[in-house]
Coordinates of C-alpha atoms and ligand atoms in Angstrom, one line a residue:
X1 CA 0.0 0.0 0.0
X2 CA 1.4 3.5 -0.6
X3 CA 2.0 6.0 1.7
X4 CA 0.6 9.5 0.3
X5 CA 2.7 12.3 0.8
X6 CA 1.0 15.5 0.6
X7 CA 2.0 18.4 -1.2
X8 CA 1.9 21.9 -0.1
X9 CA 2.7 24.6 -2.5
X10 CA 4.1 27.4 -1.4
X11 CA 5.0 28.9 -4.4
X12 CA 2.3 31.9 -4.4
X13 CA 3.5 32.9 -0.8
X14 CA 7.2 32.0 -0.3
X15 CA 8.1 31.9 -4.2
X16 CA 6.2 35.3 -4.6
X17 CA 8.5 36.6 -1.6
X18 CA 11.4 36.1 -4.2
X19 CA 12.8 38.7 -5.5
X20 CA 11.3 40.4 -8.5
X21 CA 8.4 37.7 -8.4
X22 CA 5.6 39.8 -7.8
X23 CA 2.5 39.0 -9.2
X24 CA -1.2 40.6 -9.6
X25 CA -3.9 39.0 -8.6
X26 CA -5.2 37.3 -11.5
X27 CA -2.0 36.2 -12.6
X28 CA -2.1 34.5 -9.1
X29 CA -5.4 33.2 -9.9
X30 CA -4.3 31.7 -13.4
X31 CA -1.1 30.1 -11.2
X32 CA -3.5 28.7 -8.5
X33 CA -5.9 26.8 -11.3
X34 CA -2.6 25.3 -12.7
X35 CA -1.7 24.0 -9.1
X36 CA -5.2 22.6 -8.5
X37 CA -4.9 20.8 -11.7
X38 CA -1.8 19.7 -10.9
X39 CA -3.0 17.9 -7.8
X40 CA -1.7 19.9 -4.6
X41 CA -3.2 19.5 -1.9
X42 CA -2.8 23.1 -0.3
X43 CA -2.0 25.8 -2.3
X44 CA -0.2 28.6 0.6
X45 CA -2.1 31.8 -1.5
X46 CA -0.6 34.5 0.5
X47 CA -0.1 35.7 3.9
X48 CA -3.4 37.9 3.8
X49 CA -2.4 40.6 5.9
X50 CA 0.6 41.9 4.4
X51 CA -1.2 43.7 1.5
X52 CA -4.1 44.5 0.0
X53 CA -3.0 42.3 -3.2
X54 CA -2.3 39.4 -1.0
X55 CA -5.7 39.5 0.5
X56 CA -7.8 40.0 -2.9
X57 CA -6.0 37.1 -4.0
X58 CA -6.4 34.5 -1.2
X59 CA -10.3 35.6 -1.3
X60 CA -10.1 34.6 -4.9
X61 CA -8.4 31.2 -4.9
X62 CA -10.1 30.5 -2.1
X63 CA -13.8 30.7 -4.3
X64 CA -11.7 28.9 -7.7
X65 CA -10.0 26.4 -6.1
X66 CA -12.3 22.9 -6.7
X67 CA -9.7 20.4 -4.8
X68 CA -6.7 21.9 -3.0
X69 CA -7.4 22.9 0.4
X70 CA -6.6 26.9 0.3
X71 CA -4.3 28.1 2.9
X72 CA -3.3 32.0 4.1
X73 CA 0.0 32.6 6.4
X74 CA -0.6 34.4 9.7
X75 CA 1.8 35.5 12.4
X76 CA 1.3 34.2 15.6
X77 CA -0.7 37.9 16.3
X78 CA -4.7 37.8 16.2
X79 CA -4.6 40.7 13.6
X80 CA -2.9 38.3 11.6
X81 CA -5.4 35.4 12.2
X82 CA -8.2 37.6 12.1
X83 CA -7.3 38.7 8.6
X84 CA -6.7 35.1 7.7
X85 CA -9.7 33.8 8.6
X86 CA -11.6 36.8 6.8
X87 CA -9.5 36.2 3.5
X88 CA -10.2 32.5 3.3
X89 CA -14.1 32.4 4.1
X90 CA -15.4 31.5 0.9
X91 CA -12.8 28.5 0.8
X92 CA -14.4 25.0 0.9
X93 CA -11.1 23.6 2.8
X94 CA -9.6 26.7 4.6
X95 CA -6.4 26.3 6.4
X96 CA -4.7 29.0 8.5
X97 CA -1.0 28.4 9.2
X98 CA 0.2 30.3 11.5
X99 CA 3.7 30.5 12.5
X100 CA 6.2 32.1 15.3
X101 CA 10.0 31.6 15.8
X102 CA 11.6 28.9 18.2
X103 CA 15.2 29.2 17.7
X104 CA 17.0 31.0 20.5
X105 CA 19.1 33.7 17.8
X106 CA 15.4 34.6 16.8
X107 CA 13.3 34.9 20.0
X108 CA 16.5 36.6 21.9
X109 CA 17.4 39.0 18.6
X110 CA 14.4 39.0 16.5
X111 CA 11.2 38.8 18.8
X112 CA 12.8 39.7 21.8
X113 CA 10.4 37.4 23.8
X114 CA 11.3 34.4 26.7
X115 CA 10.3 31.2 25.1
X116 CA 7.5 30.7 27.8
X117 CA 6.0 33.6 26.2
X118 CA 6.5 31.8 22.5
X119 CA 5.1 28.7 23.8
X120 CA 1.9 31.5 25.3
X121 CA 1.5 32.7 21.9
X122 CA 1.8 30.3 19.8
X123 CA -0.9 28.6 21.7
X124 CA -3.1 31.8 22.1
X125 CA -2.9 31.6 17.7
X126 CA -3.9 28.4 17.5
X127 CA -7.0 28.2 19.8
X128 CA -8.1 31.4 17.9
X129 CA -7.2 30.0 14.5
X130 CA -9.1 27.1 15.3
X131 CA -12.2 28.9 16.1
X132 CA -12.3 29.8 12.6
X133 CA -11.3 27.2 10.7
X134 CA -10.5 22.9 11.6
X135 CA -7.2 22.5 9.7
X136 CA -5.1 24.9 11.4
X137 CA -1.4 24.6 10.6
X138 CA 1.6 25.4 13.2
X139 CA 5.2 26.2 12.1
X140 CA 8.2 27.1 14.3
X141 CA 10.1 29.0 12.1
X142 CA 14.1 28.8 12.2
X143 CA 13.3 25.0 13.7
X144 CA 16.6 23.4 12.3
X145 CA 18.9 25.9 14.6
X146 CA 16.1 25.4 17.4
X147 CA 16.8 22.8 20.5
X148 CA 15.3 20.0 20.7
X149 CA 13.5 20.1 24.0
X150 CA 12.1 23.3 23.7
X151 CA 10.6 22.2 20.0
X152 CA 8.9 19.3 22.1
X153 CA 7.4 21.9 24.5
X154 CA 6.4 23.9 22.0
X155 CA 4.8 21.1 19.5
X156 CA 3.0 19.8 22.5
X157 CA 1.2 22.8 23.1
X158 CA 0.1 23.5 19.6
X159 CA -1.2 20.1 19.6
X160 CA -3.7 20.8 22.8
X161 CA -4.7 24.4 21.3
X162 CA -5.7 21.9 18.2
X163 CA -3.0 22.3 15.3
X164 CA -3.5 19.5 12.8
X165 CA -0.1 20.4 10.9
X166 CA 3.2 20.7 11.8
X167 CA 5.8 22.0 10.2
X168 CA 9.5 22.3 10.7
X169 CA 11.1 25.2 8.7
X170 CA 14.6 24.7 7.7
X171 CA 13.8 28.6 7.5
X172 CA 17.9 29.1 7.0
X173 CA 18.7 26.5 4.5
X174 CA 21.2 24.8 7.1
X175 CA 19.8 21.6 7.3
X176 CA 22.3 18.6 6.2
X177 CA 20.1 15.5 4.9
X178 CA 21.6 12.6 7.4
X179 CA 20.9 14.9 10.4
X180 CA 17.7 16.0 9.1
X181 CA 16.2 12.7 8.7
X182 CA 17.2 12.0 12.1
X183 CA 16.0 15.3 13.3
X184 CA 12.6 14.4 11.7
X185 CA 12.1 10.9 12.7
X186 CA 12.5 11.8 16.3
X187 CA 10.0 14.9 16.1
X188 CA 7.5 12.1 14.3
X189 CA 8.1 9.7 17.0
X190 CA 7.2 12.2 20.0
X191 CA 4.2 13.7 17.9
X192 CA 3.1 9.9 16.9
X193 CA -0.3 10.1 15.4
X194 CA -1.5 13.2 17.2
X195 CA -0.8 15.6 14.1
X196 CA 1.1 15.4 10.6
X197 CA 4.8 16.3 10.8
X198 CA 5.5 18.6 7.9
X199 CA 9.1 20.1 6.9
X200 CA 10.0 23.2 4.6
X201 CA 13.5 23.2 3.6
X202 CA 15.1 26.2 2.0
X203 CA 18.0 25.9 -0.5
X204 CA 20.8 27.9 0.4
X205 CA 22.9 25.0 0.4
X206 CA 21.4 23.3 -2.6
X207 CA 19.9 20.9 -0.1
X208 CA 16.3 21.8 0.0
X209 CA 15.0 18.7 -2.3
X210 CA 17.2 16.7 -0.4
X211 CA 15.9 17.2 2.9
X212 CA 12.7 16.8 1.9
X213 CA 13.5 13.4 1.0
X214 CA 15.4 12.8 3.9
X215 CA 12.3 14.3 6.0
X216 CA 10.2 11.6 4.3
X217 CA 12.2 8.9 4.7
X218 CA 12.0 9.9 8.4
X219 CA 8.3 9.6 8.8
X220 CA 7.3 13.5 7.2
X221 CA 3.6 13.2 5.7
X222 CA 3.8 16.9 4.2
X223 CA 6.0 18.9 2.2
X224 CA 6.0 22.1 1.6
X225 CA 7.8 23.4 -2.1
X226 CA 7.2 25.6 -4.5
X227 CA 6.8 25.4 -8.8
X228 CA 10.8 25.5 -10.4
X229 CA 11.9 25.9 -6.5
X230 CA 11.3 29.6 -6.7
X231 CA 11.5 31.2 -3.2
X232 CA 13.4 33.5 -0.6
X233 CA 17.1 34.0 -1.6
X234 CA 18.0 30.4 -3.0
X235 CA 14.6 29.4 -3.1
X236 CA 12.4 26.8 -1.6
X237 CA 12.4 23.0 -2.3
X238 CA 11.0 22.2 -5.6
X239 CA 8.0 20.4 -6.3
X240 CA 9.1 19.0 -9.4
X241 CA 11.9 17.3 -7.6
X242 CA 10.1 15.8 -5.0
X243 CA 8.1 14.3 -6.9
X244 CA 9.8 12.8 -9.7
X245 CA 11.8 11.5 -7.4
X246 CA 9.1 9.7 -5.7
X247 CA 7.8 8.4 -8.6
X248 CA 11.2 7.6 -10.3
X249 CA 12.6 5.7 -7.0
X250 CA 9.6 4.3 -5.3
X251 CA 12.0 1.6 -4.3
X252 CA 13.6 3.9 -1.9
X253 CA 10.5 5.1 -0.2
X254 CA 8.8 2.5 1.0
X255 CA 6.3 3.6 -2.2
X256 CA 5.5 6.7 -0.4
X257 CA 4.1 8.7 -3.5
X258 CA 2.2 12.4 -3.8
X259 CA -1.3 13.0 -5.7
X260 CA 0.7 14.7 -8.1
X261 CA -0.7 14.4 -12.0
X262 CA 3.1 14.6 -13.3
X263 CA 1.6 15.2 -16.9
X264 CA 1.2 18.9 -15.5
X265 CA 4.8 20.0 -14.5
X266 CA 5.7 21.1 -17.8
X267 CA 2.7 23.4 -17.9
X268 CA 3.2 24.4 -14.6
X269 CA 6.4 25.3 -14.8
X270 CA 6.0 27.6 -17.9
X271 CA 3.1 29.1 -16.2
X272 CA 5.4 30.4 -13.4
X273 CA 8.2 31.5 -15.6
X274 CA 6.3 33.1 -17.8
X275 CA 4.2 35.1 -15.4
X276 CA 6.9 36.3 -13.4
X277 CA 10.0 36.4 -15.8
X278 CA 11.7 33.9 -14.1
X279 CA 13.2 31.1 -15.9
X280 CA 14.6 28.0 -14.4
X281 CA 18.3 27.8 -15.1
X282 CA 18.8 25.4 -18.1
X283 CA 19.7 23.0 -16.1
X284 CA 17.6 22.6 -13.8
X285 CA 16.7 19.2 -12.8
X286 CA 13.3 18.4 -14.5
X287 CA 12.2 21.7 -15.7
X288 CA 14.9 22.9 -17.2
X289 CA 15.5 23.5 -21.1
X290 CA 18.0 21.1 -21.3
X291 CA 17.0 18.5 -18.8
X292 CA 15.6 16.2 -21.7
X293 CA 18.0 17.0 -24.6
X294 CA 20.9 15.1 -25.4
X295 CA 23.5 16.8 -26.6
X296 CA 26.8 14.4 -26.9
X297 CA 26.8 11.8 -29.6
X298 CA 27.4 9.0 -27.7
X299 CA 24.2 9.6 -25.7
X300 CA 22.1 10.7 -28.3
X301 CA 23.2 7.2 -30.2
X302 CA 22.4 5.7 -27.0
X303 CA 18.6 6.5 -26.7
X304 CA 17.9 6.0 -29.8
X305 CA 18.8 2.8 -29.7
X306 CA 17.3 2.2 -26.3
X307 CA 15.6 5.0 -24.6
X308 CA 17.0 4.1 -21.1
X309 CA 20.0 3.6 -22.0
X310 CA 20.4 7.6 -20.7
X311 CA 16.8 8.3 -19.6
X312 CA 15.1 7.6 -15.8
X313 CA 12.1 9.0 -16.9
X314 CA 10.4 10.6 -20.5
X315 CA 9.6 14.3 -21.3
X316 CA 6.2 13.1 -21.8
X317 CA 6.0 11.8 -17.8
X318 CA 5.9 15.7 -17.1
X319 CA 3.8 16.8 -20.0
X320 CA 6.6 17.9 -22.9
X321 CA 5.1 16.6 -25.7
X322 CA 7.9 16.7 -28.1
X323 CA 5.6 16.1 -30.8
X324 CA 3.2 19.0 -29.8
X325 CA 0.9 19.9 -32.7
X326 CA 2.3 23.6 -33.8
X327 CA -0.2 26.2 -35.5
X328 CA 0.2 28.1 -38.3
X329 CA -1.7 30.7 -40.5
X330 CA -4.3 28.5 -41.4
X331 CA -5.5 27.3 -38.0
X332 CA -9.2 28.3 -37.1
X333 CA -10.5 29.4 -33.9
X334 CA -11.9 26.1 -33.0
X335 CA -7.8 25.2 -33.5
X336 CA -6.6 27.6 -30.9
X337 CA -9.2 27.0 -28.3
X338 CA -8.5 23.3 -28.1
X339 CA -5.0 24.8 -27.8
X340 CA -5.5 26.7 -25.0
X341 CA -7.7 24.1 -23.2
X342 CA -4.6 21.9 -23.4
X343 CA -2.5 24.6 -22.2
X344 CA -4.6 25.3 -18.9
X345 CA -6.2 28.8 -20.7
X346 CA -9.4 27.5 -20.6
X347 CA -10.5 30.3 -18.1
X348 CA -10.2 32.7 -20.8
X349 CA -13.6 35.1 -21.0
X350 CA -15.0 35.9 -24.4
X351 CA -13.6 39.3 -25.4
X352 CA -10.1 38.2 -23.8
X353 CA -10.6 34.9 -26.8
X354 CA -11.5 37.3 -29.4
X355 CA -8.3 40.1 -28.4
X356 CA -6.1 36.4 -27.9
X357 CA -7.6 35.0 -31.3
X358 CA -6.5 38.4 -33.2
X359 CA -3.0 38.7 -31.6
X360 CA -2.5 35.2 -32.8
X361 CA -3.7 35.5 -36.6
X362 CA -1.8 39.0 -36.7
X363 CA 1.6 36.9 -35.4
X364 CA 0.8 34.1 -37.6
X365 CA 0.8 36.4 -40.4
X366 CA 4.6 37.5 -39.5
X367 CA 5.6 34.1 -38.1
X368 CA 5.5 30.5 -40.1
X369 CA 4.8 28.1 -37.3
X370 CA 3.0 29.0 -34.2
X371 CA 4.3 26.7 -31.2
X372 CA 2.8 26.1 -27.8
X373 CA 5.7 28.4 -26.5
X374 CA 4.4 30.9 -28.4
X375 CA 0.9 30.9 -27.2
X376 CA 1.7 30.7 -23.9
X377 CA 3.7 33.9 -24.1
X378 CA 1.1 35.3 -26.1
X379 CA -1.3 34.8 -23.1
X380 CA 1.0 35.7 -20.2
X381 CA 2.1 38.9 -21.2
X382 CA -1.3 40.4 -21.6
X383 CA -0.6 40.8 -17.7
X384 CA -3.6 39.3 -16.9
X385 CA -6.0 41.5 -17.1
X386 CA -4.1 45.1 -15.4
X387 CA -6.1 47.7 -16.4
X388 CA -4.1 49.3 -19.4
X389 CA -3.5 53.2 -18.5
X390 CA -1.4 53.6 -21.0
X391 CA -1.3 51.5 -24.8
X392 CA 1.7 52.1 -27.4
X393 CA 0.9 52.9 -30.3
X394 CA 4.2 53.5 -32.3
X395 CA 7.7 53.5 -31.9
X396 CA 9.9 55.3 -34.0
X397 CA 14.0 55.0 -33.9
X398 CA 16.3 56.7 -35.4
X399 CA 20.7 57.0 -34.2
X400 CA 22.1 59.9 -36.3
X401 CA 24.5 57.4 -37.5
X402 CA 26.7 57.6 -35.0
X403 CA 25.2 60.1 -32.9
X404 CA 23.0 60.1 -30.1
X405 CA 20.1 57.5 -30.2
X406 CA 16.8 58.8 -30.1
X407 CA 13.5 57.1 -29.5
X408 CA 10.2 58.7 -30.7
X409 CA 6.6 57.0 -28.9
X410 CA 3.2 57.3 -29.6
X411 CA 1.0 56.6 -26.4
X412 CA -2.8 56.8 -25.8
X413 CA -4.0 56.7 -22.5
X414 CA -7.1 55.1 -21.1
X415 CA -9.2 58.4 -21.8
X416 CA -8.8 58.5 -25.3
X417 CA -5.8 60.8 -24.9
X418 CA -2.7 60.7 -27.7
X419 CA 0.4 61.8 -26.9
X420 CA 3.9 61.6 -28.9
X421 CA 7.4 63.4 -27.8
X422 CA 10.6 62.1 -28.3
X423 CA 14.1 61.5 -26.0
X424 CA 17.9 61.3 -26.5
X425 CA 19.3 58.3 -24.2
X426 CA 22.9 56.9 -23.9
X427 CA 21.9 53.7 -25.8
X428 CA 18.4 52.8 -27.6
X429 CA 17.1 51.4 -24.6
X430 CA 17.4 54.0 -22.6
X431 CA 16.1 56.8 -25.1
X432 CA 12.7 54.5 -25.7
X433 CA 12.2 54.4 -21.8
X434 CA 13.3 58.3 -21.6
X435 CA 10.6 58.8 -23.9
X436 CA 7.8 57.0 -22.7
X437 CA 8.6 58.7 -19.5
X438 CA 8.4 61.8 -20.8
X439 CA 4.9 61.0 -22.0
X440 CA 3.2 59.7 -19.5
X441 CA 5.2 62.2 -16.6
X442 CA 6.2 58.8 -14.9
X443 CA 9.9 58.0 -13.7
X444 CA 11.0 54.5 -13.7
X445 CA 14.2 53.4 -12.5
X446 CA 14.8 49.8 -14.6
X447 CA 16.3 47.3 -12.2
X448 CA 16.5 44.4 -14.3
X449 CA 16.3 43.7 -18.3
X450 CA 16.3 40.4 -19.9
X451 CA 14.9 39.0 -23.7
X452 CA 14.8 35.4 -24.0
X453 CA 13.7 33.4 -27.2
X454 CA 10.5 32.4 -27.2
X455 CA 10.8 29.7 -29.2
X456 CA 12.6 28.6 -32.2
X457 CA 14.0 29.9 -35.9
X458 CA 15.6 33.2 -36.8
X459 CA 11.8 35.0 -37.1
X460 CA 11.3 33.5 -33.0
X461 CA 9.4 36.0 -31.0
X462 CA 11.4 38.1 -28.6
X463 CA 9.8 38.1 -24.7
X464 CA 11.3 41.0 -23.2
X465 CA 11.1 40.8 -19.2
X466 CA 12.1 44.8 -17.4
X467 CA 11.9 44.9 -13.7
X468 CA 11.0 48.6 -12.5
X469 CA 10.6 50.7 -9.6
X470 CA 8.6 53.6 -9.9
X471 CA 8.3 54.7 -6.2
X472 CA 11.5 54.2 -3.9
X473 CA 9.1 53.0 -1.3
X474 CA 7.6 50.2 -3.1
X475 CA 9.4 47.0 -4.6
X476 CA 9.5 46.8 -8.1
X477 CA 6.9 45.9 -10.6
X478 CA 7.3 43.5 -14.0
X479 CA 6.6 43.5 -17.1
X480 CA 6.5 41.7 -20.2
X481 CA 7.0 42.7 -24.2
X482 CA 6.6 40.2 -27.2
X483 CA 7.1 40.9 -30.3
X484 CA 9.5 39.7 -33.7
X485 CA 10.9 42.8 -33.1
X486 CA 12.9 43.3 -29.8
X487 CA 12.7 47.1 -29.6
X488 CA 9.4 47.5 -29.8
X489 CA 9.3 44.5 -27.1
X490 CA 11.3 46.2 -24.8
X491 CA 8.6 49.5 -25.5
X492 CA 5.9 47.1 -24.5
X493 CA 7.6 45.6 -21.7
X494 CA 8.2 49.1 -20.0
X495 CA 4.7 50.1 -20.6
X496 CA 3.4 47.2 -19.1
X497 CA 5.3 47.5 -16.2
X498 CA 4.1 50.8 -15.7
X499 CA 0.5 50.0 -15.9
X500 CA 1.4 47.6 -13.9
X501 CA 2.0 50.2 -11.3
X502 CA -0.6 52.4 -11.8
X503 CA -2.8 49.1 -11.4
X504 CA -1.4 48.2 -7.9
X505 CA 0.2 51.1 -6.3
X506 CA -2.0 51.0 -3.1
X507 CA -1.6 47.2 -3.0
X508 CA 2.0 46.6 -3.3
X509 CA 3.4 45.6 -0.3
X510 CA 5.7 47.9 1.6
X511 CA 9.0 46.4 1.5
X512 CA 9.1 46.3 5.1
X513 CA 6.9 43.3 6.6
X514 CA 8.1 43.9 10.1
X515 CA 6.5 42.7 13.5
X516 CA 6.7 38.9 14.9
Ligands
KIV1 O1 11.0 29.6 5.9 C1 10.2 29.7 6.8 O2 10.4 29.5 8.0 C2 8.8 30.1 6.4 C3 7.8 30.0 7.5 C4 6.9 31.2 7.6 C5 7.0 28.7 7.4 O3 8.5 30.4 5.3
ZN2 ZN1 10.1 29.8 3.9

């Protein structure tokens, strides 16, 4: 009989707290229908009272998702709880986890609190948790650098206040795998069947998959991860990871195995990256570009002779069909709906087909074959649905030969107004962005700039990905640009990132959480 292993995503909480991985809330949404398709079985959707944004888009989930249990983070503080509780209400399996430090470097430096008072606390947020919602969830954060006893004192107590889950944080990434397991099975063997023992492993170490592992093979029933192991500073555990590996050596683990449908990685995975600009390195264990292409001949000679001669397991287990079905010019609506069903699009409303539809005929007319790459980026960079202040409507270029570059934009704005001026920068770049700030009387300081490849061939669509701030005081928005044509990408991609703004400048978190 197999041992399920449930699955906790944290990858619109923790992975979101990564840098530059801000999302809105319906590109949360869009992320949190993947996951449910995917077969978690809590999706963490925020920490509800940390923003505006992060509440709108727990309360969202929380009436989309049909299977995951839906889950909000909440400091051990009754503000917190209360704001969870309020966020999740529509959920058909709520789950507040709430959290408070045990290791002695936090409560002495951090919370500047006597562990008696920790274990009062933490006990006070549970019992008022649980007057809210059944499936309350406990973590001591920083657990791995905790001692032992007091975690037992602690873990006791949030069992009698009525925590279901929980969950020791490798909050530091310091966690070595043969320790860890240890560390585990002794936690599970003083908790016994009174609650599921959860771990969350960071990866500062490159450990984080591994000590999930090593967690489960010490008697873990949860793990918390996140989609391409996005997260704080190194990241979180990855899903992907965990669960091939699972699957792959089922020997190992007793056949402990997760409710994961592994046909939806792939899709997953792009979902992320897309969305939030962030592409798994190439190569990245499961996920990444090259994790199923063989480039030496000797291997490549080798699986086609006998695919396991070099393969544990095929694209196709994760859902890369390498014989997708591409589009081209002459494919119909009814064509690219079934495409976007089998992408996970299917959520798309009727003028959002029709504007989708268009975009695709207009790039099919510039582009020979259409591949699912493509249409995913086609999709994602519409920002999901941020109110568009400002649209380009032409970019003109022009460098003196050899003198300064100047960039020349035409921009409407939402009320019908159209405005064109004109700016000299130090590169091209920088004299487009010059000028669409000069437009629209907005400032934008560009943090980050990247243009990937969509997909393949010389006419392959540029995705242009700039990271901006706008207001010193908030963090920095995204946004994305496609188009054959990089420049006029990279207008888009500004533009974008300033609606983007404009969209969610009283929601964006400060970039101070502070508190507990
Ligand atoms: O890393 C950590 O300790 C956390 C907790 C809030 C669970 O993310
Ligand atoms: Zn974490």
């Amino acid at each position: 009989m197999s041992r399920i292993i449930k699955i906790f995503d944290t990858t619109l909480r923790d992975g979101e707290q990564s840098p530059g991985a801000s999302m809105t809330t319906p590109e949360k949404a869009r992320i949190a229908r993947q996951l449910d398709k995917l077969g978690v079985d809590i999706i963490e959707a925020g920490f509800a009272i940390s923003s505006q944004g992060d509440f709108d888009a727990i309360r969202e989930i929380a009436d989309l998702a049909q299977n995951s249990a839906v889950c909000s983070l909440a400091r051990a503080a009754e503000k917190d709880i209360r704001r969870a509780a309020e966020a999740l209400q529509s959920a058909r399996k709520p789950r507040i986890h709430t959290f408070i430090a045990t290791s002695p470097i936090h409560m002495e430096y951090k919370l500047k609190m006597k562990p008696e008072e920790v274990v009062k606390r933490a006990g006070e947020a549970i019992r008022l948790a649980r007057s809210f919602v059944d499936d309350v969830e406990f973590s001591c954060e920083d657990a791995t650098r905790s001692e032992m006893p007091f975690l037992k004192e602690i873990l006791a107590a949030a069992i009698e206040a009525g925590a279901k889950t929980l969950n020791i944080p490798d909050t530091v990434g310091y966690a070595i795998p043969k320790d860890f397991e240890k560390f585990i099975a002794e936690i599970c063997s003083f908790v016994a069947d009174r609650a599921i023992v959860s771990v969350h492993c960071h990866n500062d170490l490159g450990l984080a998959t591994a000590n999930s592992l090593a967690a489960i093979l010490g008697g873990a029933g949860q793990v918390e991860c996140t989609i391409n192991g996005l997260g704080e500073r190194a990241g979180n555990a990855s899903l992907e990871e965990i669960a091939m590996t699972l699957r792959v050596r089922r020997d190992l683990f007793g056949g402990a195995d997760t409710g994961i449908n592994s046909k939806e990685i792939y899709a997953a995975s792009r979902l992320l990256a897309e969305t939030c600009g962030i592409e798994p390195q190439p190569n990245k264990a499961i996920v990444g570009k090259n994790a199923f292409s063989h480039e030496s001949g000797i291997h490549q000679d080798g699986v086609l002779k006998h695919r396991q001669t070099y393969e544990i397991m095929s694209a196709e287990d994760i859902g890369l069909d390498r014989n997708r079905l591409t589009l081209g010019k002459l494919s119909g609506s009814h064509a690219f709906k079934e495409k976007l069903k089998e992408l996970g699009f299917e959520e798309l409303g009727e003028e959002e087909f029709k504007k989708a539809f268009a975009q695709f005929k207009e790039l099919a007319d510039r582009k020979k074959t259409i591949y699912d790459e493509d249409v995913r980026s086609l999709i994602t960079s519409e920002s999901a649905n941020v109110p568009a202040e400002f649209t380009l409507e032409s970019l003109q270029l022009s460098d003196c030969s050899g003198g300064f570059p100047i960039g020349a934009v035409t921009i409407r704005r939402a009320n019908g107004e159209v405005k064109t001026d004109a700016a000299i920068g130090g590169g091209t770049m920088d004299a487009i962005f010059k000028a669409v700030d000069r437009v629209s009387g907005y400032s934008g300081q560009l943090m980050d700039y990247k243009v990937d490849a969509v997909s393949e061939g010389k006419d392959a669509l540029a995705r242009v990905t700039v990271k901006v701030i706008f207001d010193d005081s908030k963090p920095a928005v995204m946004g994305h640009g496609l188009d054959i044509d990089t420049m006029k990408a990279s207008a888009e991609a500004y533009v974008k990132s300033l609606n983007s703004y404009l969209a969610m400048k009283d929601r964006l978190k400060t970039k101070d959480r502070g508190g507990l």
